[in-house]
Amino acid sequence: MPETDSAAPRNTPLAAVLGWPIAHSRSPRLHGHWLQRYGISGHYVPLPVMPEHLAEVLRAMPRMGFVGANVTIPHKESVLALADVVTDRAALIGAANTLIFRPDGKIHADNTDGYGFIANIRQMAPDWIPDLGPAAVIGAGGAARAVVASLLESGVPELRIANRTRIRAEQIKAEFGAKVVVYDWAQAGNMLEGALTVVNATSMGMAGKEALRVPLDALSPDALATDLVYTPLMTPFLVEAQARGCRVVDGLGMLLHQAAPGFERWFGRRPEVDEALRAAVLA
Ligand code: ATR
């Protein structure tokens, strides 16, 4: 194969996050913290890429010394069609967030959101046992699909889901199988009865948006409640769940943990998710 068709020589490894817009991404700060902490001479940069330019940019990146990238809104779905190899979980979720540019020039696409979701809970609530009872997922968007995949993989016996737009929840049931039970949005509160893991996977409760309005009367104090929203860290949903006696896990850890597999593949070191990282990303 001619030299020009393979990736550029890899001296200082480069990685990036591609999105449109990208200014608010916390990923550069996150990876920057790890690079500095482990003394790795690499760089991680935010790249604003318009959807119509994504294919062209991805093709050029390996030749520029990039070893991989994260992709975020609006590229997480469209990148699947541009990758040469798509992992099973990325295909099942229908989106990718982590790309590896292999030495042979091929683009490998994976989705680590579900991994990040579970790793966050396991770190913050080590005695959480998903198999012991049903999980309830509020929301059925892109992030919810990663959560559903990872909860089912973790062994939840039943996965209840409700979404404002019911068809999206029905679609998840059709794709993820018999353990998924769809509840009507108007009855989302009912699915909390007996649930041991409860997840807000909607964008409700985010700063500037309205709070989640699902009634929590049926929420058991034995349940673990977690939220994908991390601005604020304690969303109205988590505040109320905590007041009801539930263990709560905020959503920042999911962002931190989903980044670790990519960092390891690109820069050769498994990074730690700890308080120093949380503080750096929140700063
Ligand atoms: P993400 O990738 O973050 O999951 P998304 O795919 O746009 O983003 O999904 C957002 C989720 O929040 C969806 O479940 C959405 O419900 P719809 O599918 O009905 O749009 C939910 N959501 C956002 N705003 C909402 C609101 N005001 N009330 C109820 N659900 C809301």
Tab-separated table of C-alpha atoms and ligand atoms in Angstrom:
chain	number	residue	atom	x	y	z
A	1	MET	CA	0.000	0.000	0.000
A	2	PRO	CA	1.448	3.457	-0.825
A	3	GLU	CA	2.662	5.489	2.162
A	4	THR	CA	0.077	8.214	1.533
A	5	ASP	CA	-2.820	5.797	2.090
A	6	SER	CA	-1.840	4.866	5.618
A	7	ALA	CA	-1.900	6.951	8.762
A	8	ALA	CA	0.767	9.563	9.434
A	9	PRO	CA	3.771	8.585	11.596
A	10	ARG	CA	2.678	8.679	15.220
A	11	ASN	CA	4.925	10.818	17.363
A	12	THR	CA	2.767	12.964	19.602
A	13	PRO	CA	-0.669	11.319	19.631
A	14	LEU	CA	-3.618	13.584	18.954
A	15	ALA	CA	-7.265	13.042	19.820
A	16	ALA	CA	-10.318	15.266	19.492
A	17	VAL	CA	-13.997	15.676	20.165
A	18	LEU	CA	-16.092	16.438	17.089
A	19	GLY	CA	-19.434	18.175	17.425
A	20	TRP	CA	-21.455	21.107	16.166
A	21	PRO	CA	-21.391	23.229	18.243
A	22	ILE	CA	-18.570	22.042	20.490
A	23	ALA	CA	-17.630	25.035	22.677
A	24	HIS	CA	-19.418	23.695	25.768
A	25	SER	CA	-17.927	20.204	25.679
A	26	ARG	CA	-16.152	19.239	28.900
A	27	SER	CA	-14.176	16.485	27.210
A	28	PRO	CA	-11.062	18.588	26.437
A	29	ARG	CA	-10.748	19.503	30.111
A	30	LEU	CA	-11.287	15.889	31.128
A	31	HIS	CA	-8.698	14.372	28.792
A	32	GLY	CA	-6.370	17.335	29.359
A	33	HIS	CA	-6.399	16.577	33.072
A	34	TRP	CA	-5.424	12.961	32.467
A	35	LEU	CA	-2.700	13.850	29.920
A	36	GLN	CA	-1.125	16.254	32.368
A	37	ARG	CA	-1.478	13.953	35.339
A	38	TYR	CA	0.199	10.997	33.628
A	39	GLY	CA	2.803	13.134	31.863
A	40	ILE	CA	1.722	11.972	28.409
A	41	SER	CA	2.844	14.159	25.524
A	42	GLY	CA	-0.458	14.058	23.665
A	43	HIS	CA	-3.151	16.599	22.861
A	44	TYR	CA	-6.943	16.478	22.933
A	45	VAL	CA	-8.720	19.261	21.074
A	46	PRO	CA	-12.311	20.358	20.428
A	47	LEU	CA	-13.138	20.421	16.700
A	48	PRO	CA	-16.298	22.165	15.505
A	49	VAL	CA	-17.400	20.131	12.483
A	50	MET	CA	-20.538	20.799	10.476
A	51	PRO	CA	-22.564	17.674	9.641
A	52	GLU	CA	-21.893	18.008	5.898
A	53	HIS	CA	-18.125	18.029	6.565
A	54	LEU	CA	-17.950	15.059	8.933
A	55	ALA	CA	-16.951	12.435	6.341
A	56	GLU	CA	-14.206	14.610	4.868
A	57	VAL	CA	-12.807	15.539	8.285
A	58	LEU	CA	-12.765	11.929	9.501
A	59	ARG	CA	-10.927	10.784	6.388
A	60	ALA	CA	-8.228	13.406	6.894
A	61	MET	CA	-7.687	13.005	10.640
A	62	PRO	CA	-5.547	9.820	10.686
A	63	ARG	CA	-3.165	11.417	8.176
A	64	MET	CA	-2.819	14.416	10.486
A	65	GLY	CA	-1.633	12.304	13.413
A	66	PHE	CA	-4.955	11.735	15.166
A	67	VAL	CA	-5.218	8.334	16.841
A	68	GLY	CA	-8.896	8.659	17.646
A	69	ALA	CA	-11.788	10.906	18.566
A	70	ASN	CA	-14.974	11.296	20.479
A	71	VAL	CA	-18.074	12.309	18.595
A	72	THR	CA	-20.991	14.146	20.100
A	73	ILE	CA	-24.208	15.822	18.985
A	74	PRO	CA	-25.125	15.808	16.079
A	75	HIS	CA	-22.666	13.170	14.817
A	76	LYS	CA	-23.245	10.179	17.106
A	77	GLU	CA	-25.640	8.387	14.748
A	78	SER	CA	-24.278	9.444	11.353
A	79	VAL	CA	-20.755	8.334	12.221
A	80	LEU	CA	-21.849	4.680	12.132
A	81	ALA	CA	-22.222	4.795	8.365
A	82	LEU	CA	-18.740	6.312	8.007
A	83	ALA	CA	-16.900	3.777	10.197
A	84	ASP	CA	-15.257	0.633	8.781
A	85	VAL	CA	-15.838	-1.419	11.926
A	86	VAL	CA	-18.777	-0.889	14.306
A	87	THR	CA	-18.910	-2.760	17.620
A	88	ASP	CA	-22.035	-4.788	18.411
A	89	ARG	CA	-23.032	-2.475	21.239
A	90	ALA	CA	-22.694	0.646	19.090
A	91	ALA	CA	-24.828	-1.023	16.411
A	92	LEU	CA	-27.440	-2.057	18.983
A	93	ILE	CA	-27.553	1.411	20.532
A	94	GLY	CA	-27.567	3.002	17.081
A	95	ALA	CA	-24.877	5.523	17.962
A	96	ALA	CA	-21.138	5.780	18.629
A	97	ASN	CA	-19.182	8.143	20.853
A	98	THR	CA	-15.636	6.783	20.591
A	99	LEU	CA	-13.581	6.319	17.428
A	100	ILE	CA	-10.214	4.634	17.048
A	101	PHE	CA	-8.150	5.314	13.929
A	102	ARG	CA	-6.311	2.061	13.434
A	103	PRO	CA	-2.774	1.907	12.051
A	104	ASP	CA	-4.173	0.300	8.874
A	105	GLY	CA	-6.271	3.441	8.311
A	106	LYS	CA	-9.610	1.877	9.267
A	107	ILE	CA	-12.052	3.680	11.546
A	108	HIS	CA	-13.351	1.641	14.487
A	109	ALA	CA	-16.545	2.971	16.176
A	110	ASP	CA	-17.682	2.054	19.680
A	111	ASN	CA	-20.206	3.300	22.200
A	112	THR	CA	-18.930	3.623	25.777
A	113	ASP	CA	-21.924	5.508	27.221
A	114	GLY	CA	-23.490	2.373	28.688
A	115	TYR	CA	-20.153	1.325	30.154
A	116	GLY	CA	-19.810	4.812	31.700
A	117	PHE	CA	-23.322	4.635	33.114
A	118	ILE	CA	-22.710	1.311	34.891
A	119	ALA	CA	-19.142	2.143	35.990
A	120	ASN	CA	-20.424	5.333	37.639
A	121	ILE	CA	-23.046	3.471	39.649
A	122	ARG	CA	-20.592	0.734	40.634
A	123	GLN	CA	-18.077	3.303	41.848
A	124	MET	CA	-20.582	5.412	43.792
A	125	ALA	CA	-22.775	2.560	45.093
A	126	PRO	CA	-20.536	-0.548	45.188
A	127	ASP	CA	-23.225	-2.724	46.795
A	128	TRP	CA	-25.749	-2.091	43.988
A	129	ILE	CA	-27.035	-5.421	42.662
A	130	PRO	CA	-28.942	-4.893	39.400
A	131	ASP	CA	-30.335	-8.442	39.289
A	132	LEU	CA	-32.395	-8.022	42.458
A	133	GLY	CA	-35.303	-6.153	40.925
A	134	PRO	CA	-36.770	-4.223	38.016
A	135	ALA	CA	-35.168	-1.086	36.618
A	136	ALA	CA	-37.249	1.887	35.479
A	137	VAL	CA	-35.935	4.208	32.780
A	138	ILE	CA	-37.628	7.550	32.211
A	139	GLY	CA	-36.948	8.690	28.635
A	140	ALA	CA	-36.204	6.876	25.391
A	141	GLY	CA	-33.775	9.132	23.494
A	142	GLY	CA	-30.243	8.374	22.359
A	143	ALA	CA	-28.782	8.361	25.871
A	144	ALA	CA	-31.600	6.150	27.156
A	145	ARG	CA	-30.773	3.507	24.544
A	146	ALA	CA	-27.230	3.178	25.923
A	147	VAL	CA	-28.630	2.961	29.466
A	148	VAL	CA	-31.142	0.266	28.475
A	149	ALA	CA	-28.464	-1.807	26.735
A	150	SER	CA	-26.132	-1.645	29.732
A	151	LEU	CA	-28.828	-2.369	32.338
A	152	LEU	CA	-29.981	-5.441	30.422
A	153	GLU	CA	-26.378	-6.573	30.087
A	154	SER	CA	-25.939	-6.084	33.844
A	155	GLY	CA	-28.728	-8.556	34.501
A	156	VAL	CA	-31.819	-6.544	35.450
A	157	PRO	CA	-34.744	-9.002	35.405
A	158	GLU	CA	-37.188	-6.454	33.961
A	159	LEU	CA	-36.728	-3.084	32.343
A	160	ARG	CA	-39.621	-0.656	32.485
A	161	ILE	CA	-39.598	2.395	30.253
A	162	ALA	CA	-41.822	5.409	29.647
A	163	ASN	CA	-41.343	8.274	27.248
A	164	ARG	CA	-43.359	11.353	26.325
A	165	THR	CA	-43.283	10.141	22.720
A	166	ARG	CA	-44.421	6.565	23.295
A	167	ILE	CA	-43.283	5.248	19.912
A	168	ARG	CA	-39.621	5.702	20.874
A	169	ALA	CA	-40.130	3.463	23.926
A	170	GLU	CA	-41.983	0.919	21.767
A	171	GLN	CA	-39.055	0.954	19.370
A	172	ILE	CA	-36.676	0.138	22.219
A	173	LYS	CA	-38.892	-2.766	23.243
A	174	ALA	CA	-38.930	-4.039	19.658
A	175	GLU	CA	-35.132	-3.927	19.489
A	176	PHE	CA	-34.113	-4.935	23.006
A	177	GLY	CA	-36.585	-7.722	23.653
A	178	ALA	CA	-39.002	-9.302	26.059
A	179	LYS	CA	-37.603	-7.941	29.332
A	180	VAL	CA	-38.630	-4.425	28.263
A	181	VAL	CA	-42.071	-3.284	29.437
A	182	VAL	CA	-43.458	-0.022	28.069
A	183	TYR	CA	-45.541	2.224	30.325
A	184	ASP	CA	-47.630	5.117	29.165
A	185	TRP	CA	-46.074	8.530	29.871
A	186	ALA	CA	-49.163	9.555	31.839
A	187	GLN	CA	-48.582	6.522	34.084
A	188	ALA	CA	-44.809	6.755	34.365
A	189	GLY	CA	-45.138	7.083	38.154
A	190	ASN	CA	-46.655	3.591	38.285
A	191	MET	CA	-43.549	1.942	36.893
A	192	LEU	CA	-41.561	3.024	39.957
A	193	GLU	CA	-43.506	0.565	42.157
A	194	GLY	CA	-40.999	-2.089	43.226
A	195	ALA	CA	-38.251	-0.766	40.928
A	196	LEU	CA	-34.766	-0.988	42.486
A	197	THR	CA	-32.948	1.132	39.910
A	198	VAL	CA	-34.577	4.321	38.633
A	199	VAL	CA	-32.987	6.463	35.952
A	200	ASN	CA	-33.890	9.862	34.553
A	201	ALA	CA	-32.661	9.639	30.964
A	202	THR	CA	-34.577	12.695	29.774
A	203	SER	CA	-33.099	16.182	29.623
A	204	MET	CA	-35.640	17.393	32.177
A	205	GLY	CA	-34.142	18.867	35.326
A	206	MET	CA	-31.219	20.375	33.438
A	207	ALA	CA	-30.448	23.982	34.411
A	208	GLY	CA	-32.823	26.221	32.476
A	209	LYS	CA	-35.298	23.425	31.708
A	210	GLU	CA	-38.354	22.350	33.626
A	211	ALA	CA	-38.025	19.702	36.329
A	212	LEU	CA	-39.031	16.109	35.725
A	213	ARG	CA	-42.717	15.887	36.524
A	214	VAL	CA	-43.119	12.149	37.038
A	215	PRO	CA	-44.690	11.626	40.502
A	216	LEU	CA	-42.331	9.754	42.816
A	217	ASP	CA	-44.931	8.562	45.363
A	218	ALA	CA	-44.345	4.915	44.413
A	219	LEU	CA	-40.543	5.211	44.642
A	220	SER	CA	-39.221	2.827	47.302
A	221	PRO	CA	-36.436	3.949	49.680
A	222	ASP	CA	-34.664	0.720	48.682
A	223	ALA	CA	-34.245	2.039	45.151
A	224	LEU	CA	-31.116	3.586	43.738
A	225	ALA	CA	-31.894	6.758	41.770
A	226	THR	CA	-29.581	8.178	39.148
A	227	ASP	CA	-29.783	10.937	36.580
A	228	LEU	CA	-27.993	11.487	33.285
A	229	VAL	CA	-28.275	15.245	33.787
A	230	TYR	CA	-25.262	16.657	35.666
A	231	THR	CA	-25.925	20.388	35.469
A	232	PRO	CA	-26.904	20.740	38.294
A	233	LEU	CA	-25.294	17.742	39.974
A	234	MET	CA	-28.278	17.363	42.280
A	235	THR	CA	-31.257	17.606	39.948
A	236	PRO	CA	-34.760	18.131	41.375
A	237	PHE	CA	-35.348	14.391	40.708
A	238	LEU	CA	-32.308	13.377	42.782
A	239	VAL	CA	-33.168	15.847	45.562
A	240	GLU	CA	-36.651	14.375	45.853
A	241	ALA	CA	-35.424	10.783	45.627
A	242	GLN	CA	-32.872	11.455	48.366
A	243	ALA	CA	-35.574	13.020	50.549
A	244	ARG	CA	-37.537	9.791	50.139
A	245	GLY	CA	-34.556	7.829	51.494
A	246	CYS	CA	-33.110	6.556	48.212
A	247	ARG	CA	-29.419	6.290	47.446
A	248	VAL	CA	-28.654	8.727	44.672
A	249	VAL	CA	-25.861	8.846	42.108
A	250	ASP	CA	-25.344	12.000	40.060
A	251	GLY	CA	-24.674	11.944	36.330
A	252	LEU	CA	-21.203	13.506	36.182
A	253	GLY	CA	-19.483	10.173	36.757
A	254	MET	CA	-21.058	8.748	33.593
A	255	LEU	CA	-19.339	11.477	31.561
A	256	LEU	CA	-16.032	10.761	33.288
A	257	HIS	CA	-16.170	6.978	32.987
A	258	GLN	CA	-17.331	6.904	29.356
A	259	ALA	CA	-14.120	8.749	28.482
A	260	ALA	CA	-11.751	6.210	30.051
A	261	PRO	CA	-11.784	3.440	27.393
A	262	GLY	CA	-11.019	5.944	24.611
A	263	PHE	CA	-8.177	7.519	26.569
A	264	GLU	CA	-6.668	4.098	27.214
A	265	ARG	CA	-6.834	3.083	23.553
A	266	TRP	CA	-5.411	6.362	22.245
A	267	PHE	CA	-2.791	7.175	24.859
A	268	GLY	CA	-1.919	3.736	26.237
A	269	ARG	CA	-2.826	4.198	29.874
A	270	ARG	CA	-5.997	3.319	31.751
A	271	PRO	CA	-6.912	6.582	33.534
A	272	GLU	CA	-8.465	6.877	36.971
A	273	VAL	CA	-11.797	8.481	37.708
A	274	ASP	CA	-11.487	10.160	41.094
A	275	GLU	CA	-12.265	13.326	43.036
A	276	ALA	CA	-9.397	15.252	41.425
A	277	LEU	CA	-10.877	14.577	37.989
A	278	ARG	CA	-14.378	15.561	39.124
A	279	ALA	CA	-12.986	18.808	40.527
A	280	ALA	CA	-11.043	19.539	37.321
A	281	VAL	CA	-14.088	19.002	35.117
A	282	LEU	CA	-16.349	21.052	37.403
A	283	ALA	CA	-13.856	23.942	37.728
B	1	ATR	P1	-30.322	12.372	24.339
B	1	ATR	O1	-29.340	11.909	23.299
B	1	ATR	O2	-29.719	13.286	25.373
B	1	ATR	O3	-31.066	11.235	24.944
B	1	ATR	P2	-32.702	12.967	22.810
B	1	ATR	O4	-32.491	11.767	21.954
B	1	ATR	O5	-33.145	14.230	22.192
B	1	ATR	O6	-31.360	13.328	23.575
B	1	ATR	O7	-33.721	12.556	23.992
B	1	ATR	C1	-34.179	13.459	24.956
B	1	ATR	C2	-35.114	12.742	25.900
B	1	ATR	O8	-35.692	13.688	26.828
B	1	ATR	C3	-36.297	12.082	25.203
B	1	ATR	O9	-36.706	10.965	25.971
B	1	ATR	C4	-37.337	13.207	25.249
B	1	ATR	O10	-38.670	12.783	25.072
B	1	ATR	P3	-39.285	12.710	23.581
B	1	ATR	O11	-38.745	11.460	22.961
B	1	ATR	O12	-40.746	12.686	23.782
B	1	ATR	O13	-38.813	13.957	22.859
B	1	ATR	C5	-37.106	13.703	26.651
B	1	ATR	N1	-37.636	15.060	26.873
B	1	ATR	C6	-37.046	16.218	26.531
B	1	ATR	N2	-37.816	17.259	26.925
B	1	ATR	C7	-38.925	16.739	27.528
B	1	ATR	C8	-40.085	17.290	28.139
B	1	ATR	N3	-40.273	18.608	28.249
B	1	ATR	N4	-41.008	16.434	28.628
B	1	ATR	C9	-40.823	15.108	28.541
B	1	ATR	N5	-39.737	14.519	27.999
B	1	ATR	C10	-38.793	15.316	27.490
